[in-house]
Short mmCIF file of C-alpha atoms in Angstrom, two decimals:
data_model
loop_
_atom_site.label_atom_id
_atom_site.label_comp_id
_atom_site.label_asym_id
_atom_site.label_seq_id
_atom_site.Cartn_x
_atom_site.Cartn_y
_atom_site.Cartn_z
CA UNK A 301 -78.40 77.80 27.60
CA UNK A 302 -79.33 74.66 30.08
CA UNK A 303 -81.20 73.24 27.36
CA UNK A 304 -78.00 73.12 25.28
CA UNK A 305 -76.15 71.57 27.67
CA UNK A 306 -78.79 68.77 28.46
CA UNK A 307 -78.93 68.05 24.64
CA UNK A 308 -75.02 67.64 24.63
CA UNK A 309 -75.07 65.24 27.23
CA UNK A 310 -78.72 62.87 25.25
CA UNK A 311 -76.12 61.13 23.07
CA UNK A 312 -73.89 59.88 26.04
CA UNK A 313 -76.86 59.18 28.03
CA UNK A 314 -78.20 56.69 25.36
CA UNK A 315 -74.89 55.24 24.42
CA UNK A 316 -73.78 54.75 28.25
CA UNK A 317 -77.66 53.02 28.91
CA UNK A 318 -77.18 51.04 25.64
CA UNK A 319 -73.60 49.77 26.78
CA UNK A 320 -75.02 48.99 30.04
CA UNK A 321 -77.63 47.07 29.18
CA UNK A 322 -75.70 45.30 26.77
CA UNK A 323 -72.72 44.42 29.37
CA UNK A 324 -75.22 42.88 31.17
CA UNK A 325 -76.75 40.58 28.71
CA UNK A 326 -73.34 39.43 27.17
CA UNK A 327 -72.12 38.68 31.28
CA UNK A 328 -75.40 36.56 31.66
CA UNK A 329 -74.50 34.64 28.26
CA UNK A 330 -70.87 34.16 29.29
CA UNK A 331 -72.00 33.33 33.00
CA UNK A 332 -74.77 30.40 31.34
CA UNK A 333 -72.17 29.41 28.58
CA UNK A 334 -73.05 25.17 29.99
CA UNK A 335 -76.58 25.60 31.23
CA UNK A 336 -78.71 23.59 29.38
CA UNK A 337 -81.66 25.15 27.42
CA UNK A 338 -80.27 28.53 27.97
CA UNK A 339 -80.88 31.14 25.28
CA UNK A 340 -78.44 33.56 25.19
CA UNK A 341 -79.38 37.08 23.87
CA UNK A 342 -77.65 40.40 23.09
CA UNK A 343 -78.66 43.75 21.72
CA UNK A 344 -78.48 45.10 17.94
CA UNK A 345 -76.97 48.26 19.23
CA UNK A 346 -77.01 50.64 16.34
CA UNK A 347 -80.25 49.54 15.41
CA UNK A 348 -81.45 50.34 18.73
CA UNK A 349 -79.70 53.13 19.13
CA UNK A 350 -81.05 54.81 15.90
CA UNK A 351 -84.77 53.96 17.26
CA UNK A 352 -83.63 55.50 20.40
CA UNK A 353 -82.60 58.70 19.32
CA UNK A 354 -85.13 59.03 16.46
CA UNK A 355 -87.75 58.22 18.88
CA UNK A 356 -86.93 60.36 21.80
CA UNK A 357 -90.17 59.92 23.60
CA UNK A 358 -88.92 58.24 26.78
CA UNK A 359 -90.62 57.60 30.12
CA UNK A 360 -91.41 60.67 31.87
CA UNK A 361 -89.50 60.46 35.38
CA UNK A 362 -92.42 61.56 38.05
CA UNK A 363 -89.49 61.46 41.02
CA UNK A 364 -88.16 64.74 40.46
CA UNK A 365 -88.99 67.34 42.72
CA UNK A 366 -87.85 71.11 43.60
CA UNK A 367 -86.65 71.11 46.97
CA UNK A 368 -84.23 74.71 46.92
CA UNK A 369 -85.21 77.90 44.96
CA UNK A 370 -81.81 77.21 43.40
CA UNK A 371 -82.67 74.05 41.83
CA UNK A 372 -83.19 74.40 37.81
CA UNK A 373 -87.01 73.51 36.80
CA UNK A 374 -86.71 70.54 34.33
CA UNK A 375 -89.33 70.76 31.32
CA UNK A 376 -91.64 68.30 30.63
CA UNK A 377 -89.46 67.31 27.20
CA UNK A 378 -86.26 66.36 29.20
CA UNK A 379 -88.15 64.50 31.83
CA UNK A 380 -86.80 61.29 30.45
CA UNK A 381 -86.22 57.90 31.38
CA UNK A 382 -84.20 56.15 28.82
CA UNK A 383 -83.53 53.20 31.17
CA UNK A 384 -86.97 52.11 31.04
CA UNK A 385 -87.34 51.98 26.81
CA UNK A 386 -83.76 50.39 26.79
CA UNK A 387 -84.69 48.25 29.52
CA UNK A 388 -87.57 47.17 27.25
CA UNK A 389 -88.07 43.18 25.60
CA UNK A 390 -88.21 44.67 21.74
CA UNK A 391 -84.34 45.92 21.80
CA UNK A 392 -83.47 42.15 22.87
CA UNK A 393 -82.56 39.48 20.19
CA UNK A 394 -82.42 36.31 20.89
CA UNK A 395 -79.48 33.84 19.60
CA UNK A 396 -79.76 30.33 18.92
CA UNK A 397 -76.20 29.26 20.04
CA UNK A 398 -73.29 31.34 21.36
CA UNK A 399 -69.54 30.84 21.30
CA UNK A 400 -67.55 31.39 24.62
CA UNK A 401 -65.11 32.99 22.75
CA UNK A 402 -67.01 35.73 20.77
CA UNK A 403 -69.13 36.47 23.61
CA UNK A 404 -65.32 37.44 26.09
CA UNK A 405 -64.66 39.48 22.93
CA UNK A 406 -67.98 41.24 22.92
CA UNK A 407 -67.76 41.96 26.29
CA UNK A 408 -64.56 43.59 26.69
CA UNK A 409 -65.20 45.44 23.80
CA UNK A 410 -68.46 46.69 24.90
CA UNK A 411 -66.58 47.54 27.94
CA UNK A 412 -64.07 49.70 26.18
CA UNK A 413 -66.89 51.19 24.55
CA UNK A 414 -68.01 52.24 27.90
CA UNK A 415 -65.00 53.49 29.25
CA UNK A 416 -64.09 55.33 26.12
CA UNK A 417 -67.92 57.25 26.30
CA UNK A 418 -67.24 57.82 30.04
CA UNK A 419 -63.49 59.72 28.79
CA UNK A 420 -65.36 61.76 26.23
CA UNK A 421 -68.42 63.12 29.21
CA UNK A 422 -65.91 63.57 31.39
CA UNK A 423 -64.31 66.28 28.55
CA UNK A 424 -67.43 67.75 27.89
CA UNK A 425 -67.90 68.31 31.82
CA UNK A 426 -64.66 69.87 31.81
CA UNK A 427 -64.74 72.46 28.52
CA UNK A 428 -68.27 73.25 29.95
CA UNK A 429 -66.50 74.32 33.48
CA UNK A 430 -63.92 76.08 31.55
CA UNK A 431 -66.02 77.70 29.97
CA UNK A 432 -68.33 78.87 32.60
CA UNK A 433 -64.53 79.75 34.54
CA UNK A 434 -64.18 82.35 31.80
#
């Protein structure tokens, strides 16, 4: 039963990593629009996040640890770490020139994006306490 639950949360953990990430590069291209010699760079995000979810062979996280008997054991295929494969150089194009423009539009709809995935775990979490209310 836990297992199902984990697996309906792995898409929203990979989109909400992927928007992340990708909030973060678009701010550093907006925040180095002027600097000189600056590359700006961005993420191909459903060609990432096909790899990502094709791949699933993430990290294993090696910081977990039971510390109550009422602690759920985690097994070793949902020890992941998506952070870390997102986090990695290969998911990262570079562009040769960026407008100021494009890039504000990018980033507020990535942030949207984010928001909107956040609004659709935040339902999940809820029909999964209503139905575990009875």
């Amino acid at each position: 039963m836990f297992n199902k639950i984990n697996e309906a949360f792995d898409l929203n953990v990979y989109l909400l990593n992927l928007y992340s990430r990708r909030q973060e590069l678009l701010a550093s291209n907006i925040a180095n629009i002027e600097t000189p010699n600056y590359t700006p760079s961005d993420i191909n995000f459903f060609e990432t996040f096909q790899k990502l979810t094709k791949k699933k062979t993430c990290q294993p996280i090696s910081n977990l640890y039971i510390t109550s008997a009422k602690h759920i054991p985690i097994s070793d295929s949902k020890k992941l770490n998506n952070n870390n494969e997102i986090i990695d150089k290969d998911y990262i194009i570079r562009k040769n020139k960026t407008d100021i423009d494009t890039e504000k539009v990018n980033f507020i709809k990535n942030s949207l994006l984010y928001q909107m995935n956040i609004v659709i775990l935040n339902s999940k979490f809820k029909n999964i306490m209503n139905v575990l209310k009875g």
